[in-house]
Coordinates of C-alpha atoms in Angstrom, one line a residue:
X1 CA 49.6 42.1 26.5
X2 CA 50.9 39.6 24.0
X3 CA 51.3 37.0 26.8
X4 CA 47.7 37.6 27.7
X5 CA 46.7 37.1 24.1
X6 CA 48.6 33.8 24.1
X7 CA 46.8 32.7 27.2
X8 CA 43.5 33.9 25.7
X9 CA 44.3 31.8 22.6
X10 CA 44.6 28.7 24.7
X11 CA 41.3 29.4 26.3
X12 CA 39.7 30.4 23.0
X13 CA 40.9 27.2 21.3
X14 CA 39.2 24.3 23.0
X15 CA 41.2 21.9 20.9
X16 CA 43.7 21.3 23.6
X17 CA 41.3 19.7 26.1
X18 CA 40.0 16.2 25.7
X19 CA 36.7 15.5 24.0
X20 CA 37.1 18.7 22.3
X21 CA 34.0 22.9 14.7
X22 CA 39.3 31.4 -13.8
X23 CA 35.6 30.6 -14.5
X24 CA 34.6 27.0 -14.5
X25 CA 31.8 25.9 -16.9
X26 CA 28.9 24.4 -15.2
X27 CA 29.2 20.7 -15.1
X28 CA 26.2 18.7 -16.3
X29 CA 24.8 16.4 -13.7
X30 CA 22.0 13.9 -13.7
X31 CA 18.6 15.0 -12.5
X32 CA 18.0 13.8 -9.0
X33 CA 14.3 14.6 -8.3
X34 CA 14.6 12.2 -5.3
X35 CA 16.6 14.9 -3.4
X36 CA 13.5 16.9 -2.7
X37 CA 10.7 14.4 -2.6
X38 CA 9.6 12.2 0.3
X39 CA 8.5 9.1 -1.6
X40 CA 11.8 7.6 -2.7
X41 CA 14.9 6.2 -1.0
X42 CA 17.5 8.8 0.1
X43 CA 20.2 7.3 -2.1
X44 CA 20.6 5.4 -5.3
X45 CA 22.1 1.9 -5.4
X46 CA 24.9 1.4 -2.9
X47 CA 28.4 1.1 -4.4
X48 CA 29.3 -2.6 -4.1
X49 CA 32.9 -2.1 -3.3
X50 CA 35.7 0.4 -3.6
X51 CA 38.2 -0.2 -6.4
X52 CA 41.8 -1.0 -5.5
X53 CA 43.1 -1.5 -2.0
X54 CA 40.4 -0.2 0.5
X55 CA 42.6 1.9 2.7
X56 CA 44.1 5.4 3.1
X57 CA 46.1 7.3 5.6
X58 CA 43.0 9.3 6.6
X59 CA 39.4 8.3 5.9
X60 CA 36.9 11.3 6.0
X61 CA 33.2 10.5 6.6
X62 CA 31.1 12.9 4.7
X63 CA 31.7 15.5 2.0
X64 CA 30.3 18.6 3.6
X65 CA 32.4 21.8 3.3
X66 CA 34.3 20.9 6.5
X67 CA 35.1 17.4 5.3
X68 CA 36.2 18.6 1.9
X69 CA 38.4 21.4 3.4
X70 CA 40.0 18.8 5.7
X71 CA 40.6 16.3 2.9
X72 CA 41.9 18.9 0.5
X73 CA 44.5 20.2 3.0
X74 CA 45.5 16.7 3.9
X75 CA 46.1 15.9 0.3
X76 CA 48.0 19.1 0.0
X77 CA 50.1 17.9 3.0
X78 CA 50.8 14.8 0.9
X79 CA 48.6 12.5 2.9
X80 CA 46.7 9.7 1.3
X81 CA 43.1 10.7 2.0
X82 CA 39.7 9.2 1.0
X83 CA 36.3 10.9 1.4
X84 CA 33.3 8.5 1.8
X85 CA 30.0 10.1 0.9
X86 CA 26.7 8.4 1.4
X87 CA 24.9 10.2 -1.5
X88 CA 25.6 10.4 -5.2
X89 CA 26.0 14.2 -4.8
X90 CA 28.9 15.7 -2.8
X91 CA 28.6 18.8 -0.7
X92 CA 26.4 17.8 2.3
X93 CA 24.2 20.7 3.3
X94 CA 25.9 22.8 0.5
X95 CA 25.2 20.5 -2.4
X96 CA 23.4 21.6 -5.5
X97 CA 20.8 19.6 -7.5
X98 CA 19.2 19.8 -10.9
X99 CA 15.5 19.4 -11.9
X100 CA 14.0 20.1 -15.3
X101 CA 16.9 22.3 -16.3
X102 CA 16.9 24.3 -13.0
X103 CA 19.9 24.1 -10.6
X104 CA 19.1 24.7 -7.0
X105 CA 21.2 25.5 -3.9
X106 CA 20.2 23.2 -1.1
X107 CA 21.7 25.3 1.7
X108 CA 23.9 28.5 2.1
X109 CA 23.6 31.3 -0.4
X110 CA 24.9 34.4 1.4
X111 CA 28.7 34.6 1.1
X112 CA 31.5 37.1 1.4
X113 CA 35.3 37.0 1.4
X114 CA 36.0 34.6 -1.5
X115 CA 38.2 37.1 -3.2
X116 CA 40.2 38.1 -0.1
X117 CA 43.7 36.8 0.5
X118 CA 46.1 37.0 3.4
X119 CA 45.8 36.6 7.2
X120 CA 42.3 38.3 7.4
X121 CA 40.7 36.3 4.6
X122 CA 37.7 34.0 5.0
X123 CA 39.0 30.6 6.1
X124 CA 37.3 29.0 3.1
X125 CA 39.2 31.4 0.8
X126 CA 42.4 30.4 2.6
X127 CA 41.8 26.7 2.0
X128 CA 41.0 27.3 -1.7
X129 CA 44.2 29.4 -2.0
X130 CA 46.2 26.5 -0.5
X131 CA 44.7 24.2 -3.1
X132 CA 45.4 26.5 -6.0
X133 CA 41.7 27.0 -6.7
X134 CA 39.5 30.1 -7.0
X135 CA 35.8 30.7 -7.4
X136 CA 34.5 33.4 -9.9
X137 CA 31.9 35.4 -8.2
X138 CA 29.3 38.1 -8.9
X139 CA 29.6 41.0 -6.4
X140 CA 26.7 42.9 -4.9
X141 CA 26.1 45.1 -1.8
X142 CA 22.5 44.8 -0.8
X143 CA 19.5 42.7 0.1
X144 CA 15.8 43.5 0.4
X145 CA 14.3 43.7 3.8
X146 CA 10.6 43.3 4.7
X147 CA 10.0 44.1 8.3
X148 CA 7.1 45.5 10.3
X149 CA 8.5 49.0 9.9
X150 CA 8.5 48.8 6.1
X151 CA 10.2 47.3 3.0
X152 CA 13.6 48.7 2.0
X153 CA 16.8 47.8 0.2
X154 CA 19.5 47.4 2.9
X155 CA 23.1 48.1 1.7
X156 CA 26.2 47.0 3.5
X157 CA 29.1 49.5 4.0
X158 CA 29.9 52.2 6.5
X159 CA 27.2 54.8 5.6
X160 CA 24.3 53.5 3.6
X161 CA 22.4 51.9 6.5
X162 CA 22.2 55.3 8.3
X163 CA 19.7 56.4 5.6
X164 CA 17.5 53.4 6.3
X165 CA 17.6 54.1 10.0
X166 CA 16.6 57.7 9.5
X167 CA 13.6 56.6 7.4
X168 CA 12.4 53.5 9.2
X169 CA 13.6 53.9 12.8
X170 CA 14.6 57.1 14.6
X171 CA 17.3 59.6 15.2
X172 CA 18.1 57.8 18.4
X173 CA 18.6 54.6 16.3
X174 CA 21.1 56.5 14.1
X175 CA 23.1 57.7 17.1
X176 CA 23.1 54.2 18.7
X177 CA 24.2 52.5 15.4
X178 CA 27.1 55.0 15.1
X179 CA 28.0 54.3 18.7
X180 CA 28.0 50.6 18.0
X181 CA 30.2 50.9 14.9
X182 CA 32.7 53.1 16.8
X183 CA 33.1 50.5 19.5
X184 CA 33.1 47.4 17.3
X185 CA 35.0 48.2 14.1
X186 CA 38.3 48.9 16.0
X187 CA 38.0 45.4 17.6
X188 CA 37.8 43.7 14.2
X189 CA 41.5 44.0 13.6
X190 CA 42.0 41.9 16.7
X191 CA 39.3 39.4 15.8
X192 CA 41.0 39.0 12.4
X193 CA 44.6 39.1 13.6
X194 CA 44.8 35.3 14.2
X195 CA 44.0 33.3 11.0
X196 CA 41.9 30.2 11.8
X197 CA 44.2 28.3 9.4
X198 CA 47.0 28.8 11.8
X199 CA 45.3 26.8 14.5
X200 CA 45.8 23.1 15.4
X201 CA 44.7 20.7 18.1
X202 CA 48.0 20.3 20.0
X203 CA 50.7 22.3 21.6
X204 CA 52.2 23.1 18.2
X205 CA 49.6 25.9 18.1
X206 CA 52.0 27.9 20.3
X207 CA 54.4 27.9 17.2
X208 CA 51.9 28.1 14.3
X209 CA 49.6 30.7 15.9
X210 CA 50.6 32.3 19.1
X211 CA 54.3 33.1 18.4
X212 CA 53.8 33.6 14.7
X213 CA 51.1 36.2 15.1
X214 CA 52.2 37.8 18.3
X215 CA 53.4 41.0 16.5
X216 CA 50.1 41.5 14.6
X217 CA 48.2 40.9 17.8
X218 CA 50.3 43.5 19.7
X219 CA 49.9 46.0 16.9
X220 CA 46.2 45.6 16.9
X221 CA 46.0 46.2 20.6
X222 CA 48.1 49.3 20.3
X223 CA 46.0 50.7 17.5
X224 CA 42.8 50.2 19.5
X225 CA 44.1 52.2 22.5
X226 CA 43.2 51.5 26.1
X227 CA 39.4 51.5 25.7
X228 CA 39.5 49.3 22.6
X229 CA 41.9 46.9 24.2
X230 CA 39.5 46.6 27.2
X231 CA 36.6 46.0 24.8
X232 CA 38.6 43.2 23.0
X233 CA 38.6 41.2 26.2
X234 CA 34.9 40.7 25.6
X235 CA 35.5 38.9 22.3
X236 CA 34.9 35.6 23.9
X237 CA 31.7 36.7 25.7
X238 CA 28.2 37.0 24.3
X239 CA 27.7 40.0 21.9
X240 CA 24.8 41.2 24.0
X241 CA 27.2 42.1 26.7
X242 CA 28.8 44.7 24.3
X243 CA 25.4 45.9 23.4
X244 CA 24.5 46.3 27.1
X245 CA 27.8 47.9 28.0
X246 CA 27.1 50.6 25.4
X247 CA 23.6 51.1 26.8
X248 CA 22.0 50.6 23.5
X249 CA 18.2 50.5 24.1
X250 CA 16.6 51.4 20.8
X251 CA 14.3 48.5 19.8
X252 CA 15.1 48.7 16.1
X253 CA 18.9 48.4 16.8
X254 CA 18.5 45.5 19.2
X255 CA 16.2 43.7 16.8
X256 CA 18.5 44.3 13.9
X257 CA 21.5 43.0 15.8
X258 CA 19.5 39.9 16.9
X259 CA 18.6 39.3 13.2
X260 CA 22.2 39.6 12.1
X261 CA 23.4 37.2 14.8
X262 CA 20.6 34.7 14.0
X263 CA 21.5 34.7 10.3
X264 CA 25.1 34.2 11.2
X265 CA 24.9 31.4 13.8
X266 CA 21.3 30.4 14.5
X267 CA 21.2 32.2 17.9
X268 CA 20.4 35.8 19.0
X269 CA 22.9 38.3 20.2
X270 CA 22.9 36.9 23.8
X271 CA 24.1 33.5 22.4
X272 CA 26.7 34.4 19.8
X273 CA 30.4 35.0 20.5
X274 CA 31.3 38.7 20.2
X275 CA 34.3 37.6 18.0
X276 CA 32.0 36.2 15.4
X277 CA 29.9 39.4 15.3
X278 CA 32.9 41.7 15.3
X279 CA 34.4 39.8 12.4
X280 CA 31.1 40.1 10.5
X281 CA 30.9 43.8 11.2
X282 CA 34.4 44.2 9.9
X283 CA 33.4 42.4 6.7
X284 CA 30.1 44.1 6.1
X285 CA 30.4 47.6 7.4
X286 CA 33.9 48.7 6.3
X287 CA 34.6 50.9 3.2
X288 CA 34.6 49.1 -0.1
X289 CA 33.0 45.9 1.2
X290 CA 30.8 43.7 -0.9
X291 CA 28.9 40.4 -0.8
X292 CA 29.7 37.6 -3.3
X293 CA 27.7 34.9 -5.0
X294 CA 29.7 32.1 -6.7
X295 CA 28.9 31.9 -10.4
X296 CA 27.3 28.5 -11.2
X297 CA 25.8 28.3 -7.7
X298 CA 27.0 27.0 -4.3
X299 CA 27.8 23.7 -6.0
X300 CA 30.8 25.6 -7.6
X301 CA 32.3 25.8 -4.1
X302 CA 32.0 22.0 -3.7
X303 CA 33.4 21.4 -7.2
X304 CA 36.4 23.7 -6.5
X305 CA 37.2 21.9 -3.2
X306 CA 37.0 18.5 -4.9
X307 CA 39.2 19.6 -7.8
X308 CA 41.8 20.9 -5.4
X309 CA 41.8 17.7 -3.4
X310 CA 42.1 15.5 -6.5
X311 CA 44.8 17.7 -7.8
X312 CA 47.0 16.6 -4.9
X313 CA 45.9 12.9 -5.1
X314 CA 42.9 12.9 -2.7
X315 CA 40.0 10.7 -3.6
X316 CA 36.2 10.8 -3.1
X317 CA 33.8 7.8 -3.3
X318 CA 30.1 8.6 -3.7
X319 CA 27.3 6.2 -2.7
X320 CA 29.6 4.8 0.0
X321 CA 27.5 4.8 3.1
X322 CA 29.5 4.4 6.4
X323 CA 27.6 2.0 8.7
X324 CA 30.1 1.9 11.6
X325 CA 33.4 3.3 12.7
X326 CA 35.6 0.3 13.5
X327 CA 37.5 0.5 16.8
X328 CA 40.2 -2.0 17.7
X329 CA 42.3 -2.0 20.8
X330 CA 40.6 1.2 21.8
X331 CA 41.6 3.0 18.5
X332 CA 39.7 4.0 15.4
X333 CA 41.2 1.9 12.6
X334 CA 38.7 2.4 9.8
X335 CA 35.1 2.2 8.8
X336 CA 32.6 -0.5 7.7
X337 CA 30.4 0.4 4.8
X338 CA 26.8 -0.6 4.4
X339 CA 28.0 -2.9 1.6
X340 CA 30.0 -4.8 4.2
X341 CA 33.4 -3.6 3.0
X342 CA 36.0 -2.6 5.5
X343 CA 38.1 0.5 4.7
X344 CA 41.2 0.8 6.8
X345 CA 42.5 4.2 8.0
X346 CA 46.2 4.0 8.8
X347 CA 46.4 7.2 10.7
X348 CA 43.0 8.6 11.5
X349 CA 39.2 8.6 10.8
X350 CA 37.7 12.1 10.5
X351 CA 33.9 12.4 10.9
X352 CA 32.1 15.3 9.2
X353 CA 28.8 14.0 10.6
X354 CA 27.1 15.8 13.4
X355 CA 28.1 14.9 17.0
X356 CA 24.9 12.9 17.4
X357 CA 25.3 11.0 14.2
X358 CA 29.0 10.3 14.9
X359 CA 28.0 8.9 18.3
X360 CA 25.6 6.5 16.5
X361 CA 28.4 5.2 14.3
X362 CA 30.5 4.1 17.3
X363 CA 30.2 0.7 19.0
X364 CA 28.4 1.2 22.2
X365 CA 30.9 -0.7 24.3
X366 CA 33.8 1.7 23.4
X367 CA 32.0 5.0 24.2
X368 CA 32.9 6.5 27.5
X369 CA 29.8 7.5 29.4
X370 CA 31.0 11.0 30.0
X371 CA 31.4 11.5 26.3
X372 CA 28.0 9.9 25.4
X373 CA 26.2 11.9 28.1
X374 CA 27.8 15.2 26.9
X375 CA 26.8 14.6 23.3
X376 CA 23.3 13.5 24.2
X377 CA 22.9 16.5 26.5
X378 CA 23.9 19.1 24.0
X379 CA 20.9 21.2 23.0
X380 CA 20.0 21.3 19.3
X381 CA 18.8 24.0 17.0
X382 CA 15.5 23.4 15.3
X383 CA 15.2 22.3 11.7
X384 CA 14.1 23.8 8.4
X385 CA 11.2 24.2 6.0
X386 CA 12.4 24.6 2.4
X387 CA 10.6 25.8 -0.8
X388 CA 12.4 25.4 -4.1
X389 CA 10.7 27.0 -7.1
X390 CA 11.4 27.2 -10.8
X391 CA 9.3 29.7 -12.8
X392 CA 9.1 32.1 -15.7
X393 CA 10.5 35.5 -15.1
X394 CA 7.4 37.1 -16.7
X395 CA 5.6 36.4 -13.4
X396 CA 7.4 39.3 -11.7
X397 CA 5.6 42.6 -10.9
X398 CA 7.8 44.7 -13.1
X399 CA 9.0 43.3 -16.4
X400 CA 10.9 44.5 -19.4
X401 CA 8.7 43.4 -22.4
X402 CA 11.6 42.8 -24.7
X403 CA 13.4 40.5 -22.3
X404 CA 10.7 39.2 -20.0
X405 CA 12.9 39.6 -16.9
X406 CA 12.4 41.6 -13.8
X407 CA 14.4 44.8 -13.8
X408 CA 14.5 45.4 -10.1
X409 CA 14.7 41.9 -8.6
X410 CA 17.5 41.4 -6.0
X411 CA 19.2 38.1 -5.1
X412 CA 18.4 38.1 -1.4
X413 CA 15.3 38.9 0.6
X414 CA 14.6 38.7 4.3
X415 CA 11.0 38.7 5.7
X416 CA 10.4 39.3 9.4
X417 CA 6.7 39.1 10.3
X418 CA 6.8 40.2 14.0
X419 CA 9.7 41.5 16.0
X420 CA 7.8 40.9 19.3
X421 CA 7.9 37.1 18.7
X422 CA 11.7 37.2 18.3
X423 CA 13.7 36.2 15.2
X424 CA 14.1 32.7 16.5
X425 CA 10.4 32.0 16.7
X426 CA 9.0 29.4 14.3
X427 CA 7.2 30.7 11.2
X428 CA 8.4 34.2 11.8
X429 CA 11.5 34.8 9.6
X430 CA 11.7 33.6 6.0
X431 CA 14.8 33.9 3.9
X432 CA 14.6 34.0 0.1
X433 CA 17.3 33.7 -2.5
X434 CA 17.0 34.1 -6.3
X435 CA 20.5 33.3 -7.4
X436 CA 19.7 33.2 -11.1
X437 CA 19.6 37.0 -10.9
X438 CA 23.4 37.0 -10.7
X439 CA 24.1 33.6 -12.3
X440 CA 21.6 33.2 -15.1
X441 CA 22.9 29.7 -16.1
X442 CA 21.1 28.3 -13.0
X443 CA 17.8 28.4 -14.9
X444 CA 16.7 28.0 -18.5
X445 CA 16.6 31.3 -20.5
X446 CA 14.0 33.7 -19.3
X447 CA 13.5 31.6 -16.1
X448 CA 14.5 31.9 -12.4
X449 CA 15.3 29.6 -9.5
X450 CA 14.1 30.6 -6.0
X451 CA 15.0 29.0 -2.6
X452 CA 12.9 30.1 0.4
X453 CA 13.4 28.6 3.9
X454 CA 12.7 29.2 7.5
X455 CA 16.2 29.4 9.1
X456 CA 16.6 26.7 11.7
X457 CA 13.3 27.5 13.4
X458 CA 11.0 24.6 12.4
X459 CA 10.2 22.3 15.4
X460 CA 11.1 18.7 14.7
X461 CA 8.5 17.5 17.2
X462 CA 5.7 18.5 14.8
X463 CA 7.0 16.0 12.3
X464 CA 8.4 13.2 14.5
X465 CA 7.0 9.8 13.7
X466 CA 4.9 10.8 10.7
X467 CA 4.6 8.5 7.7
X468 CA 5.8 10.5 4.7
X469 CA 3.2 8.8 2.5
X470 CA 0.3 9.6 4.9
X471 CA -2.4 12.2 4.4
X472 CA -1.5 13.8 7.7
X473 CA 2.1 14.4 6.6
X474 CA 1.0 15.9 3.2
X475 CA -1.5 18.1 5.0
X476 CA 1.1 19.4 7.4
X477 CA 3.5 20.2 4.5
X478 CA 0.9 22.4 3.0
X479 CA 0.1 24.1 6.2
X480 CA 3.7 24.7 7.3
X481 CA 4.9 25.9 3.9
X482 CA 2.2 28.6 3.6
X483 CA 4.4 31.2 5.4
X484 CA 7.1 30.7 2.7
X485 CA 4.5 31.0 -0.1
X486 CA 3.2 34.2 1.4
X487 CA 6.8 35.6 1.6
X488 CA 7.4 34.7 -2.0
X489 CA 4.2 36.5 -3.1
X490 CA 5.2 39.5 -1.0
X491 CA 8.6 39.6 -2.7
X492 CA 7.5 38.9 -6.3
X493 CA 4.3 40.9 -6.3
X494 CA 0.8 40.3 -7.6
X495 CA 1.8 39.0 -11.0
X496 CA 3.3 35.9 -9.4
X497 CA 1.2 32.7 -9.5
X498 CA 1.8 29.5 -7.6
X499 CA 0.1 27.5 -10.2
X500 CA 2.4 28.6 -13.0
X501 CA 5.6 27.5 -11.3
X502 CA 7.3 24.8 -13.4
X503 CA 9.0 23.3 -10.3
X504 CA 7.5 23.3 -6.8
X505 CA 9.4 21.3 -4.1
X506 CA 8.7 21.4 -0.4
X507 CA 11.2 20.1 2.1
X508 CA 10.5 19.4 5.8
X509 CA 12.6 18.4 8.8
X510 CA 12.1 14.8 7.8
X511 CA 13.6 15.7 4.4
X512 CA 16.5 17.3 6.1
X513 CA 17.0 14.3 8.3
X514 CA 16.9 11.8 5.5
X515 CA 18.9 13.4 2.8
X516 CA 21.5 15.2 4.9
X517 CA 21.8 12.4 7.5
X518 CA 21.2 15.0 10.2
X519 CA 19.9 13.8 13.6
X520 CA 16.4 15.2 13.9
X521 CA 17.1 17.4 10.9
X522 CA 18.9 19.8 13.1
X523 CA 20.7 23.0 12.0
X524 CA 23.4 22.1 14.6
X525 CA 24.2 22.5 18.3
X526 CA 22.4 25.3 20.1
X527 CA 25.4 26.3 22.2
X528 CA 25.1 29.8 23.6
X529 CA 28.2 31.9 24.2
X530 CA 28.9 32.3 27.9
X531 CA 27.0 29.2 28.8
X532 CA 29.0 26.6 26.9
X533 CA 31.6 26.2 24.1
X534 CA 31.7 24.2 21.0
X535 CA 33.7 21.0 21.4
X536 CA 37.1 20.7 19.9
X537 CA 38.0 18.1 17.3
X538 CA 39.6 15.2 19.1
X539 CA 37.5 12.5 20.8
X540 CA 38.1 10.1 23.6
X541 CA 38.6 7.5 20.9
X542 CA 42.3 7.8 19.8
X543 CA 42.6 8.4 16.0
X544 CA 39.0 9.6 15.7
X545 CA 38.5 13.3 15.0
X546 CA 35.5 15.4 14.2
X547 CA 34.9 18.5 12.0
X548 CA 31.9 20.5 11.0
X549 CA 29.3 22.5 12.7
X550 CA 29.3 20.3 15.8
X551 CA 32.8 21.5 16.6
X552 CA 34.7 24.7 17.2
X553 CA 34.3 27.4 15.8
X554 CA 30.6 26.5 15.2
X555 CA 27.9 27.0 12.6
X556 CA 28.3 28.7 9.3
X557 CA 30.5 28.3 6.1
X558 CA 33.6 30.1 7.4
X559 CA 33.4 28.3 10.7
X560 CA 33.1 24.8 9.3
X561 CA 35.9 25.5 6.8
X562 CA 38.1 26.5 9.7
X563 CA 37.2 23.3 11.6
X564 CA 38.2 21.1 8.7
X565 CA 41.4 23.0 8.3
X566 CA 42.2 22.7 12.1
X567 CA 41.8 18.9 11.9
X568 CA 44.0 18.6 8.9
X569 CA 46.7 20.7 10.5
X570 CA 46.5 18.6 13.7
X571 CA 47.3 15.4 11.7
X572 CA 50.6 16.7 10.3
X573 CA 53.8 18.0 11.8
X574 CA 54.3 21.6 12.9
X575 CA 56.9 22.1 10.2
X576 CA 54.5 21.0 7.5
X577 CA 51.9 23.3 8.9
X578 CA 54.2 26.2 9.0
X579 CA 55.4 25.6 5.5
X580 CA 51.8 25.8 4.2
X581 CA 51.2 29.1 6.0
X582 CA 54.4 30.5 4.4
X583 CA 53.3 29.2 1.0
X584 CA 49.9 31.0 1.1
X585 CA 51.3 34.1 2.6
X586 CA 49.7 34.1 6.0

């Protein structure tokens, strides 16, 4: 059984094949209104040149979470590492920005596992632990759900959701949900038995992962029993196959599972790996579980990663736009900045850009056709619409007169307009986050920040080629943002007024494309489990590696953190890698 697990590891980890994802006071930052407007250039003045000798052992392109995890661990491994970021704000899709005293998250806001430690911890938590950093968080256990069946507060944990099913679904739904938990939760030990931080992109993985964790894998299989062990063989197949094998037919259950899968990875249950869903079920539906929001916002995650990297000698240079990856004698030897400066990479270049944007950085004459065709042929998820609001808390439907704040407002809200259209249909699902409920410093006293968005469902084709200053573009912004405004009004109640908002910012796929340097503003690759796999981290260009949501394990904060860690591990010796695993107790 352990041998089978080792063989499964080699199949699961596509890295080995070629062409192969204490409280900190809020730091004051400048106001960057340009981040969410469409009338100004996407970056401030280009940095003329880097100080000192323009070289490093490893040059990382982009400061998204994957790039920062990679760079931080490389610095921890005593490598000379330099991160080059095009913008004057680090963090990529996870960056934060300030306007009129409000601090907004630009991307992810639903987190868990920051406080966990050990082999089963969130990969991002493991990286932070390795860097000696922590993120203070507010804990909570619920989000508001607005679906055709009704509005209710959904709580995570092993028992609370049954009450919702009894009220808004049926007895059959209760029975099927119990059947699903009984089948899935025992598999979670296996899904969590192999820490992503133990993986690397060479045969050293047999030492750092397979041999090291064989006992825990064997133990998990024994604990599951024969039926559970058989079920575990489906971890690398679409989650819908588990649903079908259990003969779950209740529409509410199937819709709910599709929604969870879509929130996790941008695809429904027929496109997500069972391992991802089983891991999520283990995190959200076990006793004592909770969700976590980082105090001071998602920017606190970026700040912690940069602190950890700099603590070990790593460097980051903002406003340093990479124009080209320089290839000499078939190898990536550095990058050329828009300023014209050449930055040498003595060991490797790591791109945290998407696979399509990385391809655009390479000289055409060095790209193998097979690689180019594969990247260009990879399907893309759609893009986003964003709505950022700053407003007075008195606009809420229930207020406490003495404080002017809403007594019953929750941080997260999910609106599904029509199950029949599918959770991946455009203008159908809206997510809202009001993080100032848990981290009041994100807004002025008595105020709140709100971020609403359509999660990777906005068609780029509607926007392609539009002039951002044109009346047509502005009209389309108004039309396509209406679904988010209606969701906000549904959540905040009749006392809310659009006109009274102090900050109103609408982002489109073109905004996403410009400010995040994302090809077509995409959420990432639309790779469905069972029909394809996320590429590994090496490329056909020696010394060029990739990390982020275009690589294994895929889309989402834990996944991209793992991808950055895998690349860092690959660039050092097995002994250094093993010493790090020992140091952080995994």
